[in-house]
Amino acid sequence: MKFTYFFASIAVVLATSAQAGGPPTEWGYEGPKDARHWGQLDPLFKTCSVGKRQSPINLDVAEVEKGGLKPIPFTYKAGPAEVLNNGHTIMMNLANSGSARFDGLEYRLVNVHFHTPSEEKINSMKAHMSAHFFHRAGDLKLAVVAVMFKLGKENAALKAMFDNMPEKEGKKFALTSFNPADILPADPTYFFYVGSLTEPPCTEDVKWYVMKTPLEISFAQLDAFKKLYRMNARYTQAINGRRIQMMVPDAEAAPAGTGSKASGH
Ligand SMILES: [Zn+2]
């Protein structure tokens, strides 16, 4: 039963429901099926309530351990994308868009999807939106890269998606070419910790890589997304003593733990 979650997020929901033998267990972000109730909606969602290594979390630059990590080797490439409204978010399913190496292991990029506001907090602040780059290695290993978006200039790389988001759940359209590398910040600084899926079944042992520097989207782009999903972010979860590391490029030459470059940037 626990091996049903290795598909992308949308498939996770379908798989759990199929395993349960009934119609899909509905969940959402507001009302009686919101994130505070997920753990009670389905026995398969229990980890959402009882898990001790859940996501998202607040990342406090002053508190995290700095040094000792390298920039992530991304090998993303342009490929076709299927832009799906899955009932919880807009998701770009990617069949051939490359991979990234985490901890020496190759993870294939499976989808990029979006949350508003961002689920992660950095120094207790949420961004207007975040993108989650969902990766898989083999059947069971999951890793997510999060990129934050603040309001600013129109994001050209996401224009085709924002301009054509399907309004109805289950609807999709094909994008001939999308390069996920175009929505990675130039600054390689990231936070790393081990957490969970941020939606039911809240599966744990997910590696999280949260890029520190936000990219920009325009107000019109955010507004278009919010017309479909006003709020689709889980609240931040208890850290429970977890180790949180930060890759700081300038601090790599310094001994681990002494690279305090948090001010002035
Ligand atoms: Zn997500």
mmCIF file of C-alpha atoms and ligand atoms in Angstrom:
data_model
loop_
_atom_site.group_PDB
_atom_site.id
_atom_site.type_symbol
_atom_site.label_atom_id
_atom_site.label_comp_id
_atom_site.label_asym_id
_atom_site.label_seq_id
_atom_site.Cartn_x
_atom_site.Cartn_y
_atom_site.Cartn_z
ATOM 1 C CA MET A 1 0.000 0.000 0.000
ATOM 2 C CA LYS A 2 2.742 2.417 0.861
ATOM 3 C CA PHE A 3 4.198 2.031 -2.609
ATOM 4 C CA THR A 4 1.326 3.801 -4.330
ATOM 5 C CA TYR A 5 2.771 7.283 -4.207
ATOM 6 C CA PHE A 6 5.602 7.181 -6.665
ATOM 7 C CA PHE A 7 3.745 8.795 -9.501
ATOM 8 C CA ALA A 8 3.472 12.559 -9.847
ATOM 9 C CA SER A 9 1.199 14.346 -7.413
ATOM 10 C CA ILE A 10 -1.963 13.942 -9.461
ATOM 11 C CA ALA A 11 -1.364 10.236 -9.844
ATOM 12 C CA VAL A 12 -0.781 9.986 -6.106
ATOM 13 C CA VAL A 13 -4.354 11.004 -5.399
ATOM 14 C CA LEU A 14 -5.798 8.636 -7.951
ATOM 15 C CA ALA A 15 -3.584 5.781 -6.777
ATOM 16 C CA THR A 16 -4.570 6.140 -3.128
ATOM 17 C CA SER A 17 -8.219 6.218 -4.049
ATOM 18 C CA ALA A 18 -7.926 3.205 -6.268
ATOM 19 C CA GLN A 19 -6.166 1.340 -3.478
ATOM 20 C CA ALA A 20 -8.949 2.252 -1.109
ATOM 21 C CA GLY A 21 -11.416 0.813 -3.607
ATOM 22 C CA GLY A 22 -13.748 3.796 -3.577
ATOM 23 C CA PRO A 23 -14.216 7.117 -5.278
ATOM 24 C CA PRO A 24 -11.365 9.618 -4.916
ATOM 25 C CA THR A 25 -11.092 11.086 -1.441
ATOM 26 C CA GLU A 26 -11.623 14.776 -1.946
ATOM 27 C CA TRP A 27 -9.402 17.283 -0.230
ATOM 28 C CA GLY A 28 -8.768 20.965 -0.599
ATOM 29 C CA TYR A 29 -7.269 24.081 0.880
ATOM 30 C CA GLU A 30 -10.318 25.803 2.345
ATOM 31 C CA GLY A 31 -13.428 24.703 4.191
ATOM 32 C CA PRO A 32 -14.034 21.373 5.971
ATOM 33 C CA LYS A 33 -11.544 19.478 3.769
ATOM 34 C CA ASP A 34 -8.716 21.945 4.250
ATOM 35 C CA ALA A 35 -5.148 21.120 5.274
ATOM 36 C CA ARG A 36 -5.992 20.956 8.988
ATOM 37 C CA HIS A 37 -8.332 18.025 8.271
ATOM 38 C CA TRP A 38 -6.416 16.034 5.647
ATOM 39 C CA GLY A 39 -5.247 13.410 8.146
ATOM 40 C CA GLN A 40 -8.858 12.575 9.058
ATOM 41 C CA LEU A 41 -10.274 12.380 5.518
ATOM 42 C CA ASP A 42 -8.811 8.990 4.589
ATOM 43 C CA PRO A 43 -6.751 6.419 6.547
ATOM 44 C CA LEU A 44 -4.198 6.661 3.752
ATOM 45 C CA PHE A 45 -3.761 10.359 4.564
ATOM 46 C CA LYS A 46 -2.863 9.683 8.193
ATOM 47 C CA THR A 47 0.742 10.833 7.782
ATOM 48 C CA CYS A 48 -0.617 14.340 7.165
ATOM 49 C CA SER A 49 -1.535 14.458 10.886
ATOM 50 C CA VAL A 50 0.947 12.154 12.562
ATOM 51 C CA GLY A 51 4.059 12.669 10.412
ATOM 52 C CA LYS A 52 6.985 14.298 12.163
ATOM 53 C CA ARG A 53 8.930 15.269 9.050
ATOM 54 C CA GLN A 54 6.322 17.225 7.118
ATOM 55 C CA SER A 55 6.516 20.031 4.567
ATOM 56 C CA PRO A 56 6.422 22.934 3.998
ATOM 57 C CA ILE A 57 8.482 24.615 6.702
ATOM 58 C CA ASN A 58 9.844 28.050 7.518
ATOM 59 C CA LEU A 59 13.511 28.460 6.597
ATOM 60 C CA ASP A 60 15.280 30.933 8.838
ATOM 61 C CA VAL A 61 18.558 32.053 7.280
ATOM 62 C CA ALA A 62 20.068 32.924 10.673
ATOM 63 C CA GLU A 63 19.264 29.493 12.126
ATOM 64 C CA VAL A 64 20.221 27.063 9.382
ATOM 65 C CA GLU A 65 23.550 25.256 9.021
ATOM 66 C CA LYS A 66 25.682 26.845 6.292
ATOM 67 C CA GLY A 67 28.411 25.377 4.144
ATOM 68 C CA GLY A 68 29.246 21.868 3.050
ATOM 69 C CA LEU A 69 26.872 21.686 0.070
ATOM 70 C CA LYS A 70 27.482 22.184 -3.624
ATOM 71 C CA PRO A 71 25.275 23.853 -6.251
ATOM 72 C CA ILE A 72 22.717 21.443 -7.713
ATOM 73 C CA PRO A 73 23.816 19.989 -11.076
ATOM 74 C CA PHE A 74 20.727 20.610 -13.201
ATOM 75 C CA THR A 75 20.537 19.071 -16.653
ATOM 76 C CA TYR A 76 17.106 20.316 -17.641
ATOM 77 C CA LYS A 77 16.290 20.738 -21.313
ATOM 78 C CA ALA A 78 13.473 21.966 -23.512
ATOM 79 C CA GLY A 79 10.731 19.452 -24.203
ATOM 80 C CA PRO A 80 6.995 19.175 -24.698
ATOM 81 C CA ALA A 81 4.702 19.862 -21.739
ATOM 82 C CA GLU A 82 1.128 18.950 -20.971
ATOM 83 C CA VAL A 83 -0.477 21.758 -18.957
ATOM 84 C CA LEU A 84 -3.158 20.242 -16.749
ATOM 85 C CA ASN A 85 -5.677 21.719 -14.339
ATOM 86 C CA ASN A 86 -5.748 18.814 -11.863
ATOM 87 C CA GLY A 87 -8.254 20.280 -9.436
ATOM 88 C CA HIS A 88 -5.599 21.390 -6.957
ATOM 89 C CA THR A 89 -3.139 23.283 -9.106
ATOM 90 C CA ILE A 90 -1.902 23.913 -12.623
ATOM 91 C CA MET A 91 0.644 21.233 -13.411
ATOM 92 C CA MET A 92 3.028 20.963 -16.347
ATOM 93 C CA ASN A 93 3.631 17.270 -16.933
ATOM 94 C CA LEU A 94 6.997 16.753 -18.556
ATOM 95 C CA ALA A 95 7.917 13.660 -20.525
ATOM 96 C CA ASN A 96 11.426 14.512 -21.638
ATOM 97 C CA SER A 97 12.768 17.574 -19.834
ATOM 98 C CA GLY A 98 15.937 16.258 -18.284
ATOM 99 C CA SER A 99 17.004 15.663 -14.742
ATOM 100 C CA ALA A 100 19.043 16.833 -11.783
ATOM 101 C CA ARG A 101 21.548 15.107 -9.508
ATOM 102 C CA PHE A 102 20.804 15.038 -5.818
ATOM 103 C CA ASP A 103 23.268 13.407 -3.456
ATOM 104 C CA GLY A 104 25.017 11.801 -6.422
ATOM 105 C CA LEU A 105 21.877 10.194 -7.811
ATOM 106 C CA GLU A 106 20.092 11.119 -11.050
ATOM 107 C CA TYR A 107 16.445 12.192 -10.559
ATOM 108 C CA ARG A 108 14.173 12.681 -13.564
ATOM 109 C CA LEU A 109 12.042 15.830 -13.642
ATOM 110 C CA VAL A 110 8.416 14.682 -13.839
ATOM 111 C CA ASN A 111 6.348 17.829 -13.425
ATOM 112 C CA VAL A 112 6.397 21.470 -12.449
ATOM 113 C CA HIS A 113 3.352 22.797 -10.583
ATOM 114 C CA PHE A 114 2.445 25.954 -8.740
ATOM 115 C CA HIS A 115 1.226 27.178 -5.365
ATOM 116 C CA THR A 116 -0.078 30.566 -4.297
ATOM 117 C CA PRO A 117 1.102 31.896 -2.003
ATOM 118 C CA SER A 118 4.376 29.971 -1.771
ATOM 119 C CA GLU A 119 4.142 27.084 0.664
ATOM 120 C CA GLU A 120 7.660 27.602 1.973
ATOM 121 C CA LYS A 121 8.550 30.585 4.087
ATOM 122 C CA ILE A 122 11.997 32.167 4.093
ATOM 123 C CA ASN A 123 12.630 34.231 7.221
ATOM 124 C CA SER A 124 8.919 33.834 8.031
ATOM 125 C CA MET A 125 7.868 35.431 4.737
ATOM 126 C CA LYS A 126 5.887 33.763 1.980
ATOM 127 C CA ALA A 127 6.374 34.733 -1.649
ATOM 128 C CA HIS A 128 3.365 35.369 -3.892
ATOM 129 C CA MET A 129 3.854 32.071 -5.671
ATOM 130 C CA SER A 130 6.182 29.111 -5.814
ATOM 131 C CA ALA A 131 6.893 26.456 -8.406
ATOM 132 C CA HIS A 132 7.601 22.889 -7.313
ATOM 133 C CA PHE A 133 9.849 20.872 -9.603
ATOM 134 C CA PHE A 134 8.888 17.283 -8.820
ATOM 135 C CA HIS A 135 11.588 14.643 -9.421
ATOM 136 C CA ARG A 136 11.762 10.923 -9.147
ATOM 137 C CA ALA A 137 14.612 8.390 -9.101
ATOM 138 C CA GLY A 138 13.420 4.863 -9.668
ATOM 139 C CA ASP A 139 10.069 4.186 -8.095
ATOM 140 C CA LEU A 140 10.494 5.471 -4.582
ATOM 141 C CA LYS A 141 12.958 8.307 -4.308
ATOM 142 C CA LEU A 142 11.374 11.742 -4.491
ATOM 143 C CA ALA A 143 12.987 15.178 -4.604
ATOM 144 C CA VAL A 144 11.397 18.588 -5.052
ATOM 145 C CA VAL A 145 13.051 21.865 -6.001
ATOM 146 C CA ALA A 146 11.067 24.954 -5.001
ATOM 147 C CA VAL A 147 11.445 28.303 -6.754
ATOM 148 C CA MET A 148 9.803 31.398 -5.334
ATOM 149 C CA PHE A 149 8.161 34.151 -7.384
ATOM 150 C CA LYS A 150 7.664 37.766 -6.363
ATOM 151 C CA LEU A 151 5.703 40.413 -8.215
ATOM 152 C CA GLY A 152 7.604 42.263 -10.912
ATOM 153 C CA LYS A 153 8.067 41.896 -14.632
ATOM 154 C CA GLU A 154 6.076 39.474 -16.727
ATOM 155 C CA ASN A 155 7.732 36.043 -16.723
ATOM 156 C CA ALA A 156 8.358 35.298 -20.387
ATOM 157 C CA ALA A 157 9.204 31.616 -19.812
ATOM 158 C CA LEU A 158 5.795 31.061 -18.198
ATOM 159 C CA LYS A 159 3.795 33.286 -20.543
ATOM 160 C CA ALA A 160 2.414 30.450 -22.662
ATOM 161 C CA MET A 161 1.272 28.629 -19.539
ATOM 162 C CA PHE A 162 -0.269 31.614 -17.781
ATOM 163 C CA ASP A 163 -2.006 32.724 -21.001
ATOM 164 C CA ASN A 164 -3.632 29.330 -21.605
ATOM 165 C CA MET A 165 -4.351 27.753 -18.216
ATOM 166 C CA PRO A 166 -7.343 25.406 -18.543
ATOM 167 C CA GLU A 167 -10.235 26.766 -16.499
ATOM 168 C CA LYS A 168 -11.899 23.446 -15.763
ATOM 169 C CA GLU A 169 -10.573 20.583 -13.660
ATOM 170 C CA GLY A 170 -9.306 17.718 -15.809
ATOM 171 C CA LYS A 171 -8.725 19.928 -18.836
ATOM 172 C CA LYS A 172 -5.296 20.229 -20.386
ATOM 173 C CA PHE A 173 -3.453 21.626 -23.346
ATOM 174 C CA ALA A 174 -0.191 20.737 -25.045
ATOM 175 C CA LEU A 175 2.752 23.079 -25.012
ATOM 176 C CA THR A 176 5.206 22.209 -27.774
ATOM 177 C CA SER A 177 8.259 23.406 -25.908
ATOM 178 C CA PHE A 178 9.037 24.435 -22.363
ATOM 179 C CA ASN A 179 12.472 24.560 -20.780
ATOM 180 C CA PRO A 180 12.362 24.244 -16.977
ATOM 181 C CA ALA A 181 15.869 25.726 -16.828
ATOM 182 C CA ASP A 182 14.273 29.036 -17.835
ATOM 183 C CA ILE A 183 12.561 29.253 -14.436
ATOM 184 C CA LEU A 184 15.598 28.541 -12.281
ATOM 185 C CA PRO A 185 17.226 31.526 -10.567
ATOM 186 C CA ALA A 186 20.810 32.364 -11.592
ATOM 187 C CA ASP A 187 21.782 32.383 -7.904
ATOM 188 C CA PRO A 188 22.420 28.715 -6.943
ATOM 189 C CA THR A 189 21.850 29.331 -3.206
ATOM 190 C CA TYR A 190 19.395 26.840 -1.752
ATOM 191 C CA PHE A 191 18.147 25.319 1.493
ATOM 192 C CA PHE A 192 18.088 21.559 1.919
ATOM 193 C CA TYR A 193 16.075 19.454 4.335
ATOM 194 C CA VAL A 194 14.107 16.205 4.301
ATOM 195 C CA GLY A 195 10.346 16.571 4.415
ATOM 196 C CA SER A 196 7.182 15.330 2.742
ATOM 197 C CA LEU A 197 4.729 15.798 -0.079
ATOM 198 C CA THR A 198 2.732 18.940 0.759
ATOM 199 C CA GLU A 199 -0.570 17.342 -0.205
ATOM 200 C CA PRO A 200 -2.279 14.069 0.732
ATOM 201 C CA PRO A 201 -0.998 11.439 1.364
ATOM 202 C CA CYS A 202 1.828 13.664 2.777
ATOM 203 C CA THR A 203 4.397 10.917 2.136
ATOM 204 C CA GLU A 204 7.695 11.504 3.940
ATOM 205 C CA ASP A 205 11.355 11.042 2.954
ATOM 206 C CA VAL A 206 11.107 13.664 0.232
ATOM 207 C CA LYS A 207 14.282 15.664 -0.344
ATOM 208 C CA TRP A 208 13.567 19.403 -0.504
ATOM 209 C CA TYR A 209 15.760 21.955 -2.228
ATOM 210 C CA VAL A 210 14.364 25.454 -1.811
ATOM 211 C CA MET A 211 16.074 28.053 -3.992
ATOM 212 C CA LYS A 212 16.608 31.228 -2.010
ATOM 213 C CA THR A 213 16.421 33.888 -4.740
ATOM 214 C CA PRO A 214 12.972 34.557 -6.180
ATOM 215 C CA LEU A 215 12.113 35.085 -9.810
ATOM 216 C CA GLU A 216 9.429 37.481 -11.005
ATOM 217 C CA ILE A 217 5.905 37.173 -12.356
ATOM 218 C CA SER A 218 3.597 40.039 -13.234
ATOM 219 C CA PHE A 219 0.497 40.966 -11.303
ATOM 220 C CA ALA A 220 -1.579 39.917 -14.342
ATOM 221 C CA GLN A 221 0.040 36.460 -14.314
ATOM 222 C CA LEU A 222 -0.565 35.993 -10.595
ATOM 223 C CA ASP A 223 -4.102 37.279 -10.978
ATOM 224 C CA ALA A 224 -4.842 34.819 -13.805
ATOM 225 C CA PHE A 225 -3.689 31.930 -11.591
ATOM 226 C CA LYS A 226 -5.658 33.212 -8.595
ATOM 227 C CA LYS A 227 -8.827 33.274 -10.677
ATOM 228 C CA LEU A 228 -8.470 29.472 -10.823
ATOM 229 C CA TYR A 229 -6.795 28.844 -7.451
ATOM 230 C CA ARG A 230 -7.235 31.627 -4.938
ATOM 231 C CA MET A 231 -5.136 29.800 -2.328
ATOM 232 C CA ASN A 232 -3.508 26.390 -2.721
ATOM 233 C CA ALA A 233 -0.792 26.326 -0.096
ATOM 234 C CA ARG A 234 -0.467 24.092 2.950
ATOM 235 C CA TYR A 235 0.463 25.882 6.171
ATOM 236 C CA THR A 236 4.026 25.477 7.485
ATOM 237 C CA GLN A 237 4.772 22.426 9.602
ATOM 238 C CA ALA A 238 6.799 21.821 12.777
ATOM 239 C CA ILE A 239 10.519 21.326 12.164
ATOM 240 C CA ASN A 240 10.858 18.831 15.053
ATOM 241 C CA GLY A 241 14.602 19.194 15.327
ATOM 242 C CA ARG A 242 15.340 18.403 11.700
ATOM 243 C CA ARG A 243 18.677 19.364 10.217
ATOM 244 C CA ILE A 244 18.310 22.220 7.724
ATOM 245 C CA GLN A 245 21.281 23.097 5.555
ATOM 246 C CA MET A 246 21.950 26.022 3.284
ATOM 247 C CA MET A 247 24.209 26.073 0.258
ATOM 248 C CA VAL A 248 25.946 29.456 0.252
ATOM 249 C CA PRO A 249 28.343 29.826 -2.706
ATOM 250 C CA ASP A 250 30.580 32.431 -1.074
ATOM 251 C CA ALA A 251 30.964 30.364 2.084
ATOM 252 C CA GLU A 252 32.206 27.197 0.428
ATOM 253 C CA ALA A 253 35.834 27.991 1.094
ATOM 254 C CA ALA A 254 35.085 28.688 4.742
ATOM 255 C CA PRO A 255 34.767 25.919 7.336
ATOM 256 C CA ALA A 256 31.246 24.570 7.668
ATOM 257 C CA GLY A 257 29.041 26.607 9.936
ATOM 258 C CA THR A 258 31.048 29.828 9.757
ATOM 259 C CA GLY A 259 29.912 31.144 6.403
ATOM 260 C CA SER A 260 27.516 33.781 7.637
ATOM 261 C CA LYS A 261 26.693 35.819 4.576
ATOM 262 C CA ALA A 262 23.109 36.359 5.548
ATOM 263 C CA SER A 263 23.380 40.125 5.918
ATOM 264 C CA GLY A 264 23.724 42.526 3.050
ATOM 265 C CA HIS A 265 22.276 40.186 0.432
HETATM 266 ZN ZN ZN B 1 3.679 21.359 -4.657
#
